[in-house]
mmCIF file of C-alpha atoms in Angstrom:
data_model
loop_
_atom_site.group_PDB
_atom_site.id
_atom_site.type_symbol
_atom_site.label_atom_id
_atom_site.label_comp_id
_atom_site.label_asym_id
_atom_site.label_seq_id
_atom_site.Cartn_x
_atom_site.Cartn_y
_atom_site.Cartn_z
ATOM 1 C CA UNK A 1 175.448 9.856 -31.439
ATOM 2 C CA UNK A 2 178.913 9.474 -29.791
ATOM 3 C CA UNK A 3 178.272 11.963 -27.116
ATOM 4 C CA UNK A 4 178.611 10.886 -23.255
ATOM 5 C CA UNK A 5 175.618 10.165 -21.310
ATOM 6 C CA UNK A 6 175.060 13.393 -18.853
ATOM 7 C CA UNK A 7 173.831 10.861 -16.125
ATOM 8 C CA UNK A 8 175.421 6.817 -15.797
ATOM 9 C CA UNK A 9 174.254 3.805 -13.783
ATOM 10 C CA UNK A 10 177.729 3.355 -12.234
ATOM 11 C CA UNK A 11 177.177 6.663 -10.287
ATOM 12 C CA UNK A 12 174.343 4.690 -8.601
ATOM 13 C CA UNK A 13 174.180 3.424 -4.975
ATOM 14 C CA UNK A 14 175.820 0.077 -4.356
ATOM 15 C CA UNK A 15 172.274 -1.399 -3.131
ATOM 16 C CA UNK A 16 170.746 0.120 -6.168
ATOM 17 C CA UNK A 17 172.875 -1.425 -8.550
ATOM 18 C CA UNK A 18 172.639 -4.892 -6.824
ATOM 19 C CA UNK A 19 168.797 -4.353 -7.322
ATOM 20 C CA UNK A 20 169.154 -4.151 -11.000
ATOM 21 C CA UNK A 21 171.425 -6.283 -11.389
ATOM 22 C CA UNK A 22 168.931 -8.837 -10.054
ATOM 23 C CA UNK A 23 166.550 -7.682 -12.283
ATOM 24 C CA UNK A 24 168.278 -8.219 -15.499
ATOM 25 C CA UNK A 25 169.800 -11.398 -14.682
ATOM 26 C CA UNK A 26 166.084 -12.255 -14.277
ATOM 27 C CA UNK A 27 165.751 -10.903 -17.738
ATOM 28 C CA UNK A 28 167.959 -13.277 -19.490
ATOM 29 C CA UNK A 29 166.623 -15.786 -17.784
ATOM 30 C CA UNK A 30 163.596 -15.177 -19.290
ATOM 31 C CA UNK A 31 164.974 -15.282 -22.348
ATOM 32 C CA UNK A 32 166.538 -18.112 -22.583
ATOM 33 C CA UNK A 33 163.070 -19.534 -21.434
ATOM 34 C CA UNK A 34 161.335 -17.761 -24.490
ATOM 35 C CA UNK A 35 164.017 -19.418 -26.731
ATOM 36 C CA UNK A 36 163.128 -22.889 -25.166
ATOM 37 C CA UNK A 37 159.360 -21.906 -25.487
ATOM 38 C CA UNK A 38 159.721 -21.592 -28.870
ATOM 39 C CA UNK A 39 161.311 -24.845 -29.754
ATOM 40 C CA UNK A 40 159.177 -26.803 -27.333
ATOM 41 C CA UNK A 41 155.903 -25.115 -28.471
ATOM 42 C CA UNK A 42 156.605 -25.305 -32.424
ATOM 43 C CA UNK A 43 158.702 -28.566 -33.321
ATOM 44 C CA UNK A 44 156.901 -31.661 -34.680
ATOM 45 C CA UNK A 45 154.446 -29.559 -36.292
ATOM 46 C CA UNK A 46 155.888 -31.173 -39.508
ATOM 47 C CA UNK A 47 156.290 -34.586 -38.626
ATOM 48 C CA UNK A 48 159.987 -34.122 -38.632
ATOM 49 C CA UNK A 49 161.664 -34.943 -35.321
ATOM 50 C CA UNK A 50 163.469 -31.196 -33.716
ATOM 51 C CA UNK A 51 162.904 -27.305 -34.741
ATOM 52 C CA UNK A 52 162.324 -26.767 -38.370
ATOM 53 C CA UNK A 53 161.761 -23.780 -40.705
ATOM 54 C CA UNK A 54 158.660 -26.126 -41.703
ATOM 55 C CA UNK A 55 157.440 -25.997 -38.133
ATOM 56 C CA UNK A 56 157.018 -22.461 -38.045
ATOM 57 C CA UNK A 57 155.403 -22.236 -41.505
ATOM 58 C CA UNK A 58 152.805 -24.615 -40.612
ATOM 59 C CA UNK A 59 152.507 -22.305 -37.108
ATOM 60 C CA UNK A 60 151.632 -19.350 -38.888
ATOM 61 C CA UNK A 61 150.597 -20.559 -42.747
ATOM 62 C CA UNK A 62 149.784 -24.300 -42.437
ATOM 63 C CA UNK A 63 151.158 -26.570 -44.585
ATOM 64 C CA UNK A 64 150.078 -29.305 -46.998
ATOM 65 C CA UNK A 65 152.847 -31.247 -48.645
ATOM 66 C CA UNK A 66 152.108 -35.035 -50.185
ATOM 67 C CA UNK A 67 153.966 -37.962 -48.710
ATOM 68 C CA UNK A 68 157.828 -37.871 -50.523
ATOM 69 C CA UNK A 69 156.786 -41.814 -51.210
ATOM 70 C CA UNK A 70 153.953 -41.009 -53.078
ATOM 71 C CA UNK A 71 156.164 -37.933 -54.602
ATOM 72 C CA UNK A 72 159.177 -40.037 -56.090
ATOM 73 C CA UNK A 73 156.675 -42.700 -57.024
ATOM 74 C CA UNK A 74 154.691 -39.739 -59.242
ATOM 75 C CA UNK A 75 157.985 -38.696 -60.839
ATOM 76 C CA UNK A 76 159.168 -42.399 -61.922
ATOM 77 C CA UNK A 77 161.139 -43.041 -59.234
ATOM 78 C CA UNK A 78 162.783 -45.885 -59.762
ATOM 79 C CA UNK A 79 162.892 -46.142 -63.268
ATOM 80 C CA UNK A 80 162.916 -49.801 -63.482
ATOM 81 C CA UNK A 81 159.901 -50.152 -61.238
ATOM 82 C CA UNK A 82 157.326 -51.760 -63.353
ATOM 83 C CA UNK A 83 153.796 -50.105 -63.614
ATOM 84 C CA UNK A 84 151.772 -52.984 -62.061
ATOM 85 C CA UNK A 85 153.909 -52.435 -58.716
ATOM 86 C CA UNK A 86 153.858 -48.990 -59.315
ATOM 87 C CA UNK A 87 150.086 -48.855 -58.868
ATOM 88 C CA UNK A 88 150.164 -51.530 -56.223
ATOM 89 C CA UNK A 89 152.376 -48.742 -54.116
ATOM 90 C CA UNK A 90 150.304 -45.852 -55.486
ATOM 91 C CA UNK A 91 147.287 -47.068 -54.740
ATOM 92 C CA UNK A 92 148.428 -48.581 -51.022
ATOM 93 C CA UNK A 93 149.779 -44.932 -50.359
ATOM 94 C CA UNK A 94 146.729 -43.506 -51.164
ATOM 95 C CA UNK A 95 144.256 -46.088 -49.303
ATOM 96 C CA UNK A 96 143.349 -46.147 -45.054
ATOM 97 C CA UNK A 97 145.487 -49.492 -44.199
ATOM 98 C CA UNK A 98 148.564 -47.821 -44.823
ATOM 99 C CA UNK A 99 150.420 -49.390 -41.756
ATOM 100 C CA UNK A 100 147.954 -52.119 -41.526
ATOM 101 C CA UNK A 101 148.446 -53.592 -45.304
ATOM 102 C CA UNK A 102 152.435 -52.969 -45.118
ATOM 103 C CA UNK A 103 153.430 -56.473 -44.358
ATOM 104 C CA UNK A 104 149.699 -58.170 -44.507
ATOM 105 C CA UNK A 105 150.933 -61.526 -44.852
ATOM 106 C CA UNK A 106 147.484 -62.003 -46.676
ATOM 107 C CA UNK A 107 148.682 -60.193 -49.557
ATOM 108 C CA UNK A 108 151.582 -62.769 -49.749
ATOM 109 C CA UNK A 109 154.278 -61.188 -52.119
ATOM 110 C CA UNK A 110 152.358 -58.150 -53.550
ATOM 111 C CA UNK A 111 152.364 -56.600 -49.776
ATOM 112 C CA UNK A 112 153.482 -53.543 -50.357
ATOM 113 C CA UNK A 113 156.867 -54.903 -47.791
ATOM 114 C CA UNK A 114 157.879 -57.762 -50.425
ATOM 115 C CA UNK A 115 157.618 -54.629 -53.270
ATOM 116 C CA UNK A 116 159.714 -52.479 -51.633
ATOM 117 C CA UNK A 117 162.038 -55.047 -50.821
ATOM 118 C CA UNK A 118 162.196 -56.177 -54.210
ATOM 119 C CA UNK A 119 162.649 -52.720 -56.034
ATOM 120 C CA UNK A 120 164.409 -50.101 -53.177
ATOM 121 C CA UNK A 121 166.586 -51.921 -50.876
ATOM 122 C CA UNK A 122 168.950 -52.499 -53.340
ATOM 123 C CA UNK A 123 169.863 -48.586 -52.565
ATOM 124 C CA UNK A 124 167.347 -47.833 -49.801
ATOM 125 C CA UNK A 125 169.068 -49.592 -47.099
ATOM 126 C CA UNK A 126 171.424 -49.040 -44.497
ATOM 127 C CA UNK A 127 174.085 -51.047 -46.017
ATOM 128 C CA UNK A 128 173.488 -50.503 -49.476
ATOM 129 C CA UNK A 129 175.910 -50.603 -51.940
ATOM 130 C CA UNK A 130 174.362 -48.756 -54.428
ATOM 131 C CA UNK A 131 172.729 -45.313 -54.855
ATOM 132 C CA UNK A 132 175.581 -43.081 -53.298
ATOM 133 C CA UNK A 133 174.778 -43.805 -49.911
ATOM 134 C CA UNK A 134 171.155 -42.602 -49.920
ATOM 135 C CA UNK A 135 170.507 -45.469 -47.987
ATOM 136 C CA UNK A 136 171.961 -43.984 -44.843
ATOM 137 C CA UNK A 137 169.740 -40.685 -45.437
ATOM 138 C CA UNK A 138 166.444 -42.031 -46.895
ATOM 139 C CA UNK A 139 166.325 -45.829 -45.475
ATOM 140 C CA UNK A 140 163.343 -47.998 -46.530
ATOM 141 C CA UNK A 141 164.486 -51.176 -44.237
ATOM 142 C CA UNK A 142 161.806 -51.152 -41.952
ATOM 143 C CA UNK A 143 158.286 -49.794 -41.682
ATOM 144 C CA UNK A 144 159.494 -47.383 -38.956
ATOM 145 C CA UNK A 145 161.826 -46.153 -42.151
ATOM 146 C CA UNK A 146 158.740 -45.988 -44.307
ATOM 147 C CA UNK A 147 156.227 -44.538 -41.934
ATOM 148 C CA UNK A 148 158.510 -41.287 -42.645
ATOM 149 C CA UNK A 149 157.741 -41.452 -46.240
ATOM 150 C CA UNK A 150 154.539 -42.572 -46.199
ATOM 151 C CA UNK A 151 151.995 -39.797 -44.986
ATOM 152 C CA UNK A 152 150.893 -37.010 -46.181
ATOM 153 C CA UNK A 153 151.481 -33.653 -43.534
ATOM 154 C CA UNK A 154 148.380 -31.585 -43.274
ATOM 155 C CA UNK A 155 148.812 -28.427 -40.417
ATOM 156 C CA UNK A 156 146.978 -26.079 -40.229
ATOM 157 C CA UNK A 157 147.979 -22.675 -39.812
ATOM 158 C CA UNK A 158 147.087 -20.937 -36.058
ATOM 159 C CA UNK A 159 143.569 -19.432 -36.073
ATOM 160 C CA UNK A 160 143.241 -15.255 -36.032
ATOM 161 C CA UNK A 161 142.027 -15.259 -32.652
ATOM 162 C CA UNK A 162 144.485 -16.684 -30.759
ATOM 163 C CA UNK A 163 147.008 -15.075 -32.976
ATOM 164 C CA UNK A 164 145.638 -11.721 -31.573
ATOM 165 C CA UNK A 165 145.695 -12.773 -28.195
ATOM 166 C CA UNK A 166 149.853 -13.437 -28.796
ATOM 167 C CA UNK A 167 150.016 -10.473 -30.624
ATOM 168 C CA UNK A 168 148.231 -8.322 -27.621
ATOM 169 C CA UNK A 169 150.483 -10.093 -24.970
ATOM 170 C CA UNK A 170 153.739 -10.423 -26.807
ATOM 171 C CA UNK A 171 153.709 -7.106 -27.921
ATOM 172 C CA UNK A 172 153.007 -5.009 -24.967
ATOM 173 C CA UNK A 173 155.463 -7.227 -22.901
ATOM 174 C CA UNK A 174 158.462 -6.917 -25.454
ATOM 175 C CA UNK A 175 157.658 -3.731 -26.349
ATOM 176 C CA UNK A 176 158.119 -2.688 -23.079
ATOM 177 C CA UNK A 177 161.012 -5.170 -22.587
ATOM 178 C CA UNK A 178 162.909 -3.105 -25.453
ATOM 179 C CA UNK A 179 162.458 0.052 -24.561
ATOM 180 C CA UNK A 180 163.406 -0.045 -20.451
ATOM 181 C CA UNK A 181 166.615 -2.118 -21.858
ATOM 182 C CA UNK A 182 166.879 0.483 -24.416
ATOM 183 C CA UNK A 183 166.644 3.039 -21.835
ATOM 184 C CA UNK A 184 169.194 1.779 -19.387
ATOM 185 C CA UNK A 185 171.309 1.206 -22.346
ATOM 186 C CA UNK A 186 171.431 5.050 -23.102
ATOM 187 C CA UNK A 187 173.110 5.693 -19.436
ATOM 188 C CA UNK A 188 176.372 4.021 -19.955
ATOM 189 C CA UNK A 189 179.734 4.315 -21.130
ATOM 190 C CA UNK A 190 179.859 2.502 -24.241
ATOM 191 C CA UNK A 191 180.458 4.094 -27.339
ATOM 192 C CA UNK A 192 177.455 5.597 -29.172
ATOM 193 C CA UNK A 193 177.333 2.959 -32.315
ATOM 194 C CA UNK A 194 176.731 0.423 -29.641
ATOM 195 C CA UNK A 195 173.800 2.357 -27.678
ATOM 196 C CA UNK A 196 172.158 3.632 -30.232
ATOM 197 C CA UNK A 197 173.024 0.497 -32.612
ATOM 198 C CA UNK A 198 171.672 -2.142 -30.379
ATOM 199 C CA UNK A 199 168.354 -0.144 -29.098
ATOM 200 C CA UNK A 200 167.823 0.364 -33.121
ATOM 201 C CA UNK A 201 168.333 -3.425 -33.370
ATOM 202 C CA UNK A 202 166.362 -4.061 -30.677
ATOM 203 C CA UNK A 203 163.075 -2.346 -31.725
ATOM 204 C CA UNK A 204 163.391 -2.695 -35.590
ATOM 205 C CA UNK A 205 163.713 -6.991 -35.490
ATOM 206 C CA UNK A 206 160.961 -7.114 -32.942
ATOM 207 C CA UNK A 207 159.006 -5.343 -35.556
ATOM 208 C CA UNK A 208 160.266 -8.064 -38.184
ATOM 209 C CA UNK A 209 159.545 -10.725 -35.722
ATOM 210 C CA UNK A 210 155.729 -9.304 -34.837
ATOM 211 C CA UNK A 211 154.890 -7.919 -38.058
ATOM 212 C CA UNK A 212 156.006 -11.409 -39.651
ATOM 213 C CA UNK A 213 153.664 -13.544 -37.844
ATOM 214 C CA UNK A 214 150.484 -12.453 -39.831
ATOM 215 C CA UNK A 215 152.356 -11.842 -42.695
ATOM 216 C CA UNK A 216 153.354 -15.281 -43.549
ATOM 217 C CA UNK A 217 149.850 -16.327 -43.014
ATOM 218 C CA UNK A 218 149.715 -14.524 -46.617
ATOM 219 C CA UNK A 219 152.820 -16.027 -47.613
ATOM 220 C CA UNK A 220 154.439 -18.884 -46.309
ATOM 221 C CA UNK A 221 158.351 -17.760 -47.245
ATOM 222 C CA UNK A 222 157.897 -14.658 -45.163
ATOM 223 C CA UNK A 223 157.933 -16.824 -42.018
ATOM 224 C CA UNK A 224 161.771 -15.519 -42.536
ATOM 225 C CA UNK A 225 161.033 -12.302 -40.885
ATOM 226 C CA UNK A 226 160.588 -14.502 -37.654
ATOM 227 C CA UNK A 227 163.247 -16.385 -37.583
ATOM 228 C CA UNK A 228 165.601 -13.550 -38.395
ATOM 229 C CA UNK A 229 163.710 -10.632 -36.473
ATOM 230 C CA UNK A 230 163.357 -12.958 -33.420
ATOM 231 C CA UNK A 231 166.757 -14.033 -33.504
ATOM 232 C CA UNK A 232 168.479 -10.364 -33.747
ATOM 233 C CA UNK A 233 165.679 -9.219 -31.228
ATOM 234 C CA UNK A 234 167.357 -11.916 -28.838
ATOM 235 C CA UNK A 235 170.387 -11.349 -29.461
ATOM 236 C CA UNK A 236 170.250 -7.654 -29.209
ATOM 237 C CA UNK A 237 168.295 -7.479 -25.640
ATOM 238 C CA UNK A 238 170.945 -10.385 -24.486
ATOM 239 C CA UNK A 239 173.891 -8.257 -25.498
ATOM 240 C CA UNK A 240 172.304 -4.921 -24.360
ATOM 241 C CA UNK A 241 171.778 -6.802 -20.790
ATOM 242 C CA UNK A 242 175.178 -7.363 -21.100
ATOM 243 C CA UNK A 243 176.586 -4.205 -21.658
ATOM 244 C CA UNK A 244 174.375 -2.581 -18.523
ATOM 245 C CA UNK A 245 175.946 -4.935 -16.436
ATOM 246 C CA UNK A 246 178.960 -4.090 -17.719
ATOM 247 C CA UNK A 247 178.578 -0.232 -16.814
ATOM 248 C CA UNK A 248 176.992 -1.049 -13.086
ATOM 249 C CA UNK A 249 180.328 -3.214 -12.024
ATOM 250 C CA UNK A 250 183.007 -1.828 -13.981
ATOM 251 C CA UNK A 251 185.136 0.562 -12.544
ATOM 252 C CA UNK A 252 184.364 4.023 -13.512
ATOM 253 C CA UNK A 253 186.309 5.176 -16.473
ATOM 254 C CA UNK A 254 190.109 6.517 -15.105
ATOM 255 C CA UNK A 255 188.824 10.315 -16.543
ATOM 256 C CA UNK A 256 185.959 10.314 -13.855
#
């Protein structure tokens, strides 16, 4: 493993080396476009404004989780809410005029508005002095605050068929992506742990990041292989790049 290559890029012609130099700069580029791809194709999925670990579990297993509202209201949250307003809420939540009946001003004071008013602001709002400040991370002011709450998020997971169609074109590209870098890799001058280390890398997390697409459509936790395999395949191919560019500028090693 920490044998010299018999044969190095730097021994290359000048024009040669420019060539691939433009090649791989091209590379990272594309890249940092799949990174960018990835947030811009997967966030919101959840409701939840940026890139979440949520987004990519309802990209692969779908999710179904019950408005938090309707969640703390379930568990007895507040306490002191009585039971009549407790069903008013409950059974507003759980209705079709959820943003039309917040404020109705025909429901005078049992509008679901005047309730929460009434029973959450008191730590629910920005200002609050009560609660331990939850009114700064949960606020319940307005109904752009409660719209957050409110709803239910139903995704559902990517269908099989045009999973396979990523699958076929992701695969073969980065596949082949991995293994030229790999390849060039090998005919440098860095030590052998980092050749042979970051081509393992390389292939192994794009297997993690692959393989863990259609496994968390079994299970939604293993969405972790593709946030971790995808992020060390990146990583690895950047830093690989890297290093060949390193070997086709440098100046050859004072031995040669």
């Amino acid at each position: 493993m920490s044998s010299d290559p018999s044969f190095r890029l730097r021994s290359l012609p000048a024009a040669t080396r420019a060539g691939l130099t433009g090649a791989l700069l091209v590379l990272l580029l594309g890249v940092w476009a799949a990174v960018r791809h990835v947030e811009d194709h997967y966030q919101n999925r959840d409701s939840v404004p940026g890139m979440t670990l949520d987004d990519l579990r309802g990209a692969y297993h779908g999710i179904q989780r019950p408005a938090p509202f309707v969640t703390a209201l379930q568990r007895g949250h507040p306490e002191e809410l009585a039971p009549a307003d407790r069903a008013l809420l409950l059974g507003w939540l759980a209705g079709r005029r959820i943003s039309e009946d917040y404020d109705n001003l025909d429901l005078g004071d049992r509008a679901p508005a005047e309730v929460i008013a009434a029973a959450c602001l008191s730590c629910h709002a920005r200002q609050a002095t009560e609660g331990d400040d939850i009114g700064q991370e949960i606020p319940l002011e307005y109904w752009d605050d409660v719209q957050k709450a409110a709803f239910a998020v139903y995704v559902e997971g990517t269908p099989a068929e045009i999973m396979r169609i990523s699958t076929h074109t992701h695969a073969l590209a980065l596949g082949c992506l991995a293994i030229v870098v790999a390849g060039l890799l090998l005919a440098t001058r860095w030590p052998g742990l980092v050749r042979h280390g970051l081509a393992a890398v390389a292939g192994l997390a794009l297997l993690a990041d692959l393989g863990g697409m259609w496994l968390a459509r079994i299970h939604a936790d293993l969405v972790w292989l593709v946030v971790v395999g995808g992020a060390a395949f990146s990583i690895s191919i950047v830093l690989a790049i890297l290093a060949v560019l390193g070997e086709l500028w440098l100046p050859a090693p004072a031995r040669e």
